[in-house]
Amino acid sequence: MVVLGFGVYLPSGNTHAHDSDEKVMESPTQLGRGQVGLNPTIYQTYELIPHRLNQFASASYRHTFRNNDGYRFGDEYMLNAGLNLVATPWLVLTGQVNYRYLVHDNFSSSLLRSATPADGAGFPGDPIPIDDTIKNRAVPNTGSTYYAFTPGFQVGLGQLIESSWTNMTSLYFFAQIPFERDSNNSLAQGTSYIFGLTRSFQVTNPS
């Protein structure tokens, strides 16, 4: 089975938050991106052993357009592949490998540097121009490469305990463990955990 998808990120979230000096913070530190993003996806799955073992794979790409401040967040590429094993009627074990690549952010501007004591009378003072040309420039400390292994399980409570409270209800838990990462001297993602409960409801009775 192959499923294609397409999503759109709307420009929600604050993009003009101020720091303690009441100056507008840089775009990477804002809650919002300030521009529309596009997100095509593809998902594939196949039963290797019917009702027992299946493999799955997915890929996605995200592109965010340049915002009104001249800043564009880097494109994101994600690949995932793994296996689901039905160990018992109520327990499904999962293992998958995840890959994420973030391209450098870039901004459209001239290039300046801070004044230093070597600049003599110019220190302290206004930033000193290095290149007055307005053009797209990569942000050096953005972008990253990330590999992780994610084991997990799902427990079908309805199959484990028969009752009206557990019918069509399941618990799940996943741990994403990075085994290689390059964060360009920025914050690096550590091991993360996801857990929760899902429940399905039948709105209409079958005829």
PDB file of C-alpha atoms in Angstrom:
ATOM      1  CA  MET A   1       0.000   0.000   0.000  1.00  0.00           C
ATOM      2  CA  VAL A   2       1.241   3.486  -0.867  1.00  0.00           C
ATOM      3  CA  VAL A   3      -0.321   6.700   0.465  1.00  0.00           C
ATOM      4  CA  LEU A   4       0.553  10.166  -0.820  1.00  0.00           C
ATOM      5  CA  GLY A   5      -0.050  13.277   1.243  1.00  0.00           C
ATOM      6  CA  PHE A   6       0.330  17.021   1.031  1.00  0.00           C
ATOM      7  CA  GLY A   7       0.241  19.533   3.865  1.00  0.00           C
ATOM      8  CA  VAL A   8       0.409  23.300   4.204  1.00  0.00           C
ATOM      9  CA  TYR A   9       1.940  25.117   7.178  1.00  0.00           C
ATOM     10  CA  LEU A  10       0.128  28.364   7.934  1.00  0.00           C
ATOM     11  CA  PRO A  11       2.080  31.380   9.267  1.00  0.00           C
ATOM     12  CA  SER A  12       0.849  31.116  12.859  1.00  0.00           C
ATOM     13  CA  GLY A  13       2.777  32.062  15.990  1.00  0.00           C
ATOM     14  CA  ASN A  14       4.373  35.300  17.115  1.00  0.00           C
ATOM     15  CA  THR A  15       7.176  36.575  14.864  1.00  0.00           C
ATOM     16  CA  HIS A  16       7.891  39.895  16.606  1.00  0.00           C
ATOM     17  CA  ALA A  17       8.630  38.914  20.215  1.00  0.00           C
ATOM     18  CA  HIS A  18      11.027  41.238  22.074  1.00  0.00           C
ATOM     19  CA  ASP A  19      13.976  40.469  24.328  1.00  0.00           C
ATOM     20  CA  SER A  20      14.724  42.048  27.724  1.00  0.00           C
ATOM     21  CA  ASP A  21      16.093  45.145  25.957  1.00  0.00           C
ATOM     22  CA  GLU A  22      12.798  45.522  24.047  1.00  0.00           C
ATOM     23  CA  LYS A  23      14.493  44.676  20.757  1.00  0.00           C
ATOM     24  CA  VAL A  24      12.862  42.293  18.263  1.00  0.00           C
ATOM     25  CA  MET A  25      14.524  38.889  18.574  1.00  0.00           C
ATOM     26  CA  GLU A  26      16.009  37.121  15.560  1.00  0.00           C
ATOM     27  CA  SER A  27      13.769  34.867  13.455  1.00  0.00           C
ATOM     28  CA  PRO A  28      15.185  31.504  14.728  1.00  0.00           C
ATOM     29  CA  THR A  29      14.165  32.427  18.295  1.00  0.00           C
ATOM     30  CA  GLN A  30      10.580  33.383  17.395  1.00  0.00           C
ATOM     31  CA  LEU A  31       7.653  31.006  17.946  1.00  0.00           C
ATOM     32  CA  GLY A  32       6.360  31.443  14.391  1.00  0.00           C
ATOM     33  CA  ARG A  33       8.069  31.220  11.018  1.00  0.00           C
ATOM     34  CA  GLY A  34       6.140  34.107   9.504  1.00  0.00           C
ATOM     35  CA  GLN A  35       5.477  32.462   6.156  1.00  0.00           C
ATOM     36  CA  VAL A  36       3.640  29.589   4.456  1.00  0.00           C
ATOM     37  CA  GLY A  37       5.310  26.170   4.213  1.00  0.00           C
ATOM     38  CA  LEU A  38       4.643  23.175   1.934  1.00  0.00           C
ATOM     39  CA  ASN A  39       4.935  19.556   3.085  1.00  0.00           C
ATOM     40  CA  PRO A  40       4.522  16.668   0.578  1.00  0.00           C
ATOM     41  CA  THR A  41       4.733  13.152   2.073  1.00  0.00           C
ATOM     42  CA  ILE A  42       4.688   9.511   0.992  1.00  0.00           C
ATOM     43  CA  TYR A  43       3.979   6.430   3.131  1.00  0.00           C
ATOM     44  CA  GLN A  44       4.394   2.780   2.124  1.00  0.00           C
ATOM     45  CA  THR A  45       3.641  -0.462   3.956  1.00  0.00           C
ATOM     46  CA  TYR A  46       3.705  -4.164   3.050  1.00  0.00           C
ATOM     47  CA  GLU A  47       2.853  -7.351   4.974  1.00  0.00           C
ATOM     48  CA  LEU A  48       5.910  -9.617   4.939  1.00  0.00           C
ATOM     49  CA  ILE A  49       4.027 -12.242   6.970  1.00  0.00           C
ATOM     50  CA  PRO A  50       0.247 -11.695   6.848  1.00  0.00           C
ATOM     51  CA  HIS A  51      -1.182 -10.535  10.197  1.00  0.00           C
ATOM     52  CA  ARG A  52       2.209 -11.093  11.833  1.00  0.00           C
ATOM     53  CA  LEU A  53       5.020  -8.936  10.407  1.00  0.00           C
ATOM     54  CA  ASN A  54       4.888  -5.859   8.202  1.00  0.00           C
ATOM     55  CA  GLN A  55       7.412  -3.281   7.051  1.00  0.00           C
ATOM     56  CA  PHE A  56       6.786   0.405   6.528  1.00  0.00           C
ATOM     57  CA  ALA A  57       8.648   3.392   5.135  1.00  0.00           C
ATOM     58  CA  SER A  58       7.900   7.077   4.811  1.00  0.00           C
ATOM     59  CA  ALA A  59       9.491  10.208   3.409  1.00  0.00           C
ATOM     60  CA  SER A  60       8.621  13.876   3.723  1.00  0.00           C
ATOM     61  CA  TYR A  61       9.924  17.231   2.569  1.00  0.00           C
ATOM     62  CA  ARG A  62       9.209  20.658   4.027  1.00  0.00           C
ATOM     63  CA  HIS A  63       9.834  23.976   2.294  1.00  0.00           C
ATOM     64  CA  THR A  64       9.176  27.309   4.011  1.00  0.00           C
ATOM     65  CA  PHE A  65       9.123  30.485   1.938  1.00  0.00           C
ATOM     66  CA  ARG A  66      11.034  33.627   2.889  1.00  0.00           C
ATOM     67  CA  ASN A  67       9.248  35.761   5.484  1.00  0.00           C
ATOM     68  CA  ASN A  68       8.827  39.533   5.511  1.00  0.00           C
ATOM     69  CA  ASP A  69      12.029  39.941   7.540  1.00  0.00           C
ATOM     70  CA  GLY A  70      14.058  38.437   4.690  1.00  0.00           C
ATOM     71  CA  TYR A  71      14.636  35.185   6.608  1.00  0.00           C
ATOM     72  CA  ARG A  72      13.991  31.705   5.190  1.00  0.00           C
ATOM     73  CA  PHE A  73      14.117  28.586   7.327  1.00  0.00           C
ATOM     74  CA  GLY A  74      16.057  25.726   5.754  1.00  0.00           C
ATOM     75  CA  ASP A  75      14.344  22.888   3.900  1.00  0.00           C
ATOM     76  CA  GLU A  76      13.780  19.684   5.874  1.00  0.00           C
ATOM     77  CA  TYR A  77      14.103  16.110   4.567  1.00  0.00           C
ATOM     78  CA  MET A  78      12.894  13.146   6.626  1.00  0.00           C
ATOM     79  CA  LEU A  79      13.160   9.389   5.961  1.00  0.00           C
ATOM     80  CA  ASN A  80      11.824   6.602   8.194  1.00  0.00           C
ATOM     81  CA  ALA A  81      11.775   2.811   7.803  1.00  0.00           C
ATOM     82  CA  GLY A  82      10.880   0.022  10.188  1.00  0.00           C
ATOM     83  CA  LEU A  83       9.023  -3.150  11.118  1.00  0.00           C
ATOM     84  CA  ASN A  84       5.894  -3.966  13.130  1.00  0.00           C
ATOM     85  CA  LEU A  85       5.681  -7.392  14.786  1.00  0.00           C
ATOM     86  CA  VAL A  86       2.401  -8.683  16.221  1.00  0.00           C
ATOM     87  CA  ALA A  87       3.855 -10.583  19.194  1.00  0.00           C
ATOM     88  CA  THR A  88       0.438 -11.428  20.678  1.00  0.00           C
ATOM     89  CA  PRO A  89      -3.105 -10.360  19.755  1.00  0.00           C
ATOM     90  CA  TRP A  90      -2.752  -7.470  22.231  1.00  0.00           C
ATOM     91  CA  LEU A  91       0.940  -6.531  21.833  1.00  0.00           C
ATOM     92  CA  VAL A  92       2.653  -4.987  18.781  1.00  0.00           C
ATOM     93  CA  LEU A  93       6.420  -4.394  18.860  1.00  0.00           C
ATOM     94  CA  THR A  94       7.928  -1.707  16.629  1.00  0.00           C
ATOM     95  CA  GLY A  95      11.438  -0.788  15.566  1.00  0.00           C
ATOM     96  CA  GLN A  96      12.388   1.917  13.100  1.00  0.00           C
ATOM     97  CA  VAL A  97      15.339   3.981  11.880  1.00  0.00           C
ATOM     98  CA  ASN A  98      14.888   7.739  11.426  1.00  0.00           C
ATOM     99  CA  TYR A  99      16.879  10.230   9.367  1.00  0.00           C
ATOM    100  CA  ARG A 100      16.416  13.998   9.309  1.00  0.00           C
ATOM    101  CA  TYR A 101      18.422  16.557   7.365  1.00  0.00           C
ATOM    102  CA  LEU A 102      17.937  20.295   7.832  1.00  0.00           C
ATOM    103  CA  VAL A 103      19.472  22.665   5.295  1.00  0.00           C
ATOM    104  CA  HIS A 104      21.065  25.891   6.554  1.00  0.00           C
ATOM    105  CA  ASP A 105      18.651  28.772   7.099  1.00  0.00           C
ATOM    106  CA  ASN A 106      19.437  31.827   5.001  1.00  0.00           C
ATOM    107  CA  PHE A 107      18.645  35.516   5.110  1.00  0.00           C
ATOM    108  CA  SER A 108      18.647  38.315   2.576  1.00  0.00           C
ATOM    109  CA  SER A 109      20.814  41.195   3.799  1.00  0.00           C
ATOM    110  CA  SER A 110      24.152  42.957   3.725  1.00  0.00           C
ATOM    111  CA  LEU A 111      27.013  41.697   5.911  1.00  0.00           C
ATOM    112  CA  LEU A 112      28.383  43.611   8.910  1.00  0.00           C
ATOM    113  CA  ARG A 113      30.651  42.920  11.872  1.00  0.00           C
ATOM    114  CA  SER A 114      30.889  44.333  15.376  1.00  0.00           C
ATOM    115  CA  ALA A 115      33.516  46.960  16.084  1.00  0.00           C
ATOM    116  CA  THR A 116      36.613  45.857  18.054  1.00  0.00           C
ATOM    117  CA  PRO A 117      39.291  47.801  19.981  1.00  0.00           C
ATOM    118  CA  ALA A 118      41.517  47.445  16.908  1.00  0.00           C
ATOM    119  CA  ASP A 119      39.152  49.792  15.059  1.00  0.00           C
ATOM    120  CA  GLY A 120      40.348  52.683  17.234  1.00  0.00           C
ATOM    121  CA  ALA A 121      37.872  55.560  17.320  1.00  0.00           C
ATOM    122  CA  GLY A 122      35.208  53.318  15.818  1.00  0.00           C
ATOM    123  CA  PHE A 123      35.018  51.247  19.030  1.00  0.00           C
ATOM    124  CA  PRO A 124      32.517  51.004  20.522  1.00  0.00           C
ATOM    125  CA  GLY A 125      30.236  52.090  17.769  1.00  0.00           C
ATOM    126  CA  ASP A 126      27.955  51.034  14.959  1.00  0.00           C
ATOM    127  CA  PRO A 127      28.594  47.727  13.146  1.00  0.00           C
ATOM    128  CA  ILE A 128      31.167  47.953  10.359  1.00  0.00           C
ATOM    129  CA  PRO A 129      30.046  46.927   6.834  1.00  0.00           C
ATOM    130  CA  ILE A 130      31.885  43.986   5.256  1.00  0.00           C
ATOM    131  CA  ASP A 131      29.710  43.601   2.175  1.00  0.00           C
ATOM    132  CA  ASP A 132      26.976  46.133   1.372  1.00  0.00           C
ATOM    133  CA  THR A 133      25.398  43.899  -1.281  1.00  0.00           C
ATOM    134  CA  ILE A 134      21.913  42.631  -0.363  1.00  0.00           C
ATOM    135  CA  LYS A 135      21.932  38.901  -1.145  1.00  0.00           C
ATOM    136  CA  ASN A 136      21.018  35.516   0.312  1.00  0.00           C
ATOM    137  CA  ARG A 137      23.459  34.376   2.988  1.00  0.00           C
ATOM    138  CA  ALA A 138      23.561  31.058   4.870  1.00  0.00           C
ATOM    139  CA  VAL A 139      23.251  31.145   8.667  1.00  0.00           C
ATOM    140  CA  PRO A 140      26.325  29.136   9.825  1.00  0.00           C
ATOM    141  CA  ASN A 141      24.976  27.733  13.103  1.00  0.00           C
ATOM    142  CA  THR A 142      21.745  26.356  11.609  1.00  0.00           C
ATOM    143  CA  GLY A 143      21.071  23.122   9.767  1.00  0.00           C
ATOM    144  CA  SER A 144      21.662  19.631  11.137  1.00  0.00           C
ATOM    145  CA  THR A 145      21.880  15.921  10.367  1.00  0.00           C
ATOM    146  CA  TYR A 146      20.214  13.423  12.680  1.00  0.00           C
ATOM    147  CA  TYR A 147      20.033   9.615  12.779  1.00  0.00           C
ATOM    148  CA  ALA A 148      18.057   7.712  15.414  1.00  0.00           C
ATOM    149  CA  PHE A 149      16.703   4.280  16.287  1.00  0.00           C
ATOM    150  CA  THR A 150      13.170   4.205  17.694  1.00  0.00           C
ATOM    151  CA  PRO A 151      11.928   1.072  19.475  1.00  0.00           C
ATOM    152  CA  GLY A 152       8.430   0.971  20.888  1.00  0.00           C
ATOM    153  CA  PHE A 153       5.290  -1.003  21.546  1.00  0.00           C
ATOM    154  CA  GLN A 154       1.505  -0.718  21.446  1.00  0.00           C
ATOM    155  CA  VAL A 155      -0.827  -2.539  23.820  1.00  0.00           C
ATOM    156  CA  GLY A 156      -4.399  -3.200  22.719  1.00  0.00           C
ATOM    157  CA  LEU A 157      -6.355  -2.935  25.963  1.00  0.00           C
ATOM    158  CA  GLY A 158      -9.503  -4.262  24.309  1.00  0.00           C
ATOM    159  CA  GLN A 159      -7.758  -7.548  23.467  1.00  0.00           C
ATOM    160  CA  LEU A 160      -6.083  -7.746  26.879  1.00  0.00           C
ATOM    161  CA  ILE A 161      -9.072  -6.851  29.078  1.00  0.00           C
ATOM    162  CA  GLU A 162     -12.577  -7.230  27.682  1.00  0.00           C
ATOM    163  CA  SER A 163     -14.809  -4.408  28.912  1.00  0.00           C
ATOM    164  CA  SER A 164     -16.712  -1.412  27.585  1.00  0.00           C
ATOM    165  CA  TRP A 165     -13.957   0.859  28.978  1.00  0.00           C
ATOM    166  CA  THR A 166     -11.119  -0.845  27.112  1.00  0.00           C
ATOM    167  CA  ASN A 167     -12.901  -1.576  23.826  1.00  0.00           C
ATOM    168  CA  MET A 168     -11.025  -0.013  20.862  1.00  0.00           C
ATOM    169  CA  THR A 169      -8.478   1.504  23.273  1.00  0.00           C
ATOM    170  CA  SER A 170      -4.701   1.137  23.176  1.00  0.00           C
ATOM    171  CA  LEU A 171      -1.579   2.415  24.920  1.00  0.00           C
ATOM    172  CA  TYR A 172       1.670   3.205  23.103  1.00  0.00           C
ATOM    173  CA  PHE A 173       5.252   4.080  24.010  1.00  0.00           C
ATOM    174  CA  PHE A 174       8.265   4.984  21.837  1.00  0.00           C
ATOM    175  CA  ALA A 175      11.847   6.023  22.661  1.00  0.00           C
ATOM    176  CA  GLN A 176      13.835   7.835  19.961  1.00  0.00           C
ATOM    177  CA  ILE A 177      17.546   7.218  20.568  1.00  0.00           C
ATOM    178  CA  PRO A 178      20.044   9.207  18.452  1.00  0.00           C
ATOM    179  CA  PHE A 179      23.135   7.300  17.307  1.00  0.00           C
ATOM    180  CA  GLU A 180      24.667   9.973  15.073  1.00  0.00           C
ATOM    181  CA  ARG A 181      24.059  13.717  14.854  1.00  0.00           C
ATOM    182  CA  ASP A 182      25.683  16.910  13.640  1.00  0.00           C
ATOM    183  CA  SER A 183      24.040  20.069  14.937  1.00  0.00           C
ATOM    184  CA  ASN A 184      26.508  22.716  13.677  1.00  0.00           C
ATOM    185  CA  ASN A 185      27.429  23.835  17.211  1.00  0.00           C
ATOM    186  CA  SER A 186      23.762  24.453  17.983  1.00  0.00           C
ATOM    187  CA  LEU A 187      21.494  22.629  20.455  1.00  0.00           C
ATOM    188  CA  ALA A 188      21.495  18.857  19.829  1.00  0.00           C
ATOM    189  CA  GLN A 189      18.430  16.689  20.334  1.00  0.00           C
ATOM    190  CA  GLY A 190      18.907  13.948  22.925  1.00  0.00           C
ATOM    191  CA  THR A 191      16.840  10.842  23.614  1.00  0.00           C
ATOM    192  CA  SER A 192      13.125  11.617  23.515  1.00  0.00           C
ATOM    193  CA  TYR A 193      10.080   9.656  24.661  1.00  0.00           C
ATOM    194  CA  ILE A 194       6.543   9.545  23.320  1.00  0.00           C
ATOM    195  CA  PHE A 195       3.678   7.843  25.109  1.00  0.00           C
ATOM    196  CA  GLY A 196      -0.068   8.111  25.111  1.00  0.00           C
ATOM    197  CA  LEU A 197      -3.482   6.541  24.824  1.00  0.00           C
ATOM    198  CA  THR A 198      -5.757   6.256  21.805  1.00  0.00           C
ATOM    199  CA  ARG A 199      -9.429   5.361  21.629  1.00  0.00           C
ATOM    200  CA  SER A 200     -11.678   4.915  18.622  1.00  0.00           C
ATOM    201  CA  PHE A 201     -15.421   5.556  18.580  1.00  0.00           C
ATOM    202  CA  GLN A 202     -18.090   4.109  16.312  1.00  0.00           C
ATOM    203  CA  VAL A 203     -20.487   6.936  15.489  1.00  0.00           C
ATOM    204  CA  THR A 204     -23.097   4.913  13.591  1.00  0.00           C
ATOM    205  CA  ASN A 205     -24.263   1.323  13.942  1.00  0.00           C
ATOM    206  CA  PRO A 206     -23.505  -0.956  10.980  1.00  0.00           C
ATOM    207  CA  SER A 207     -26.589  -1.960   9.024  1.00  0.00           C
TER     208      SER A 207
END
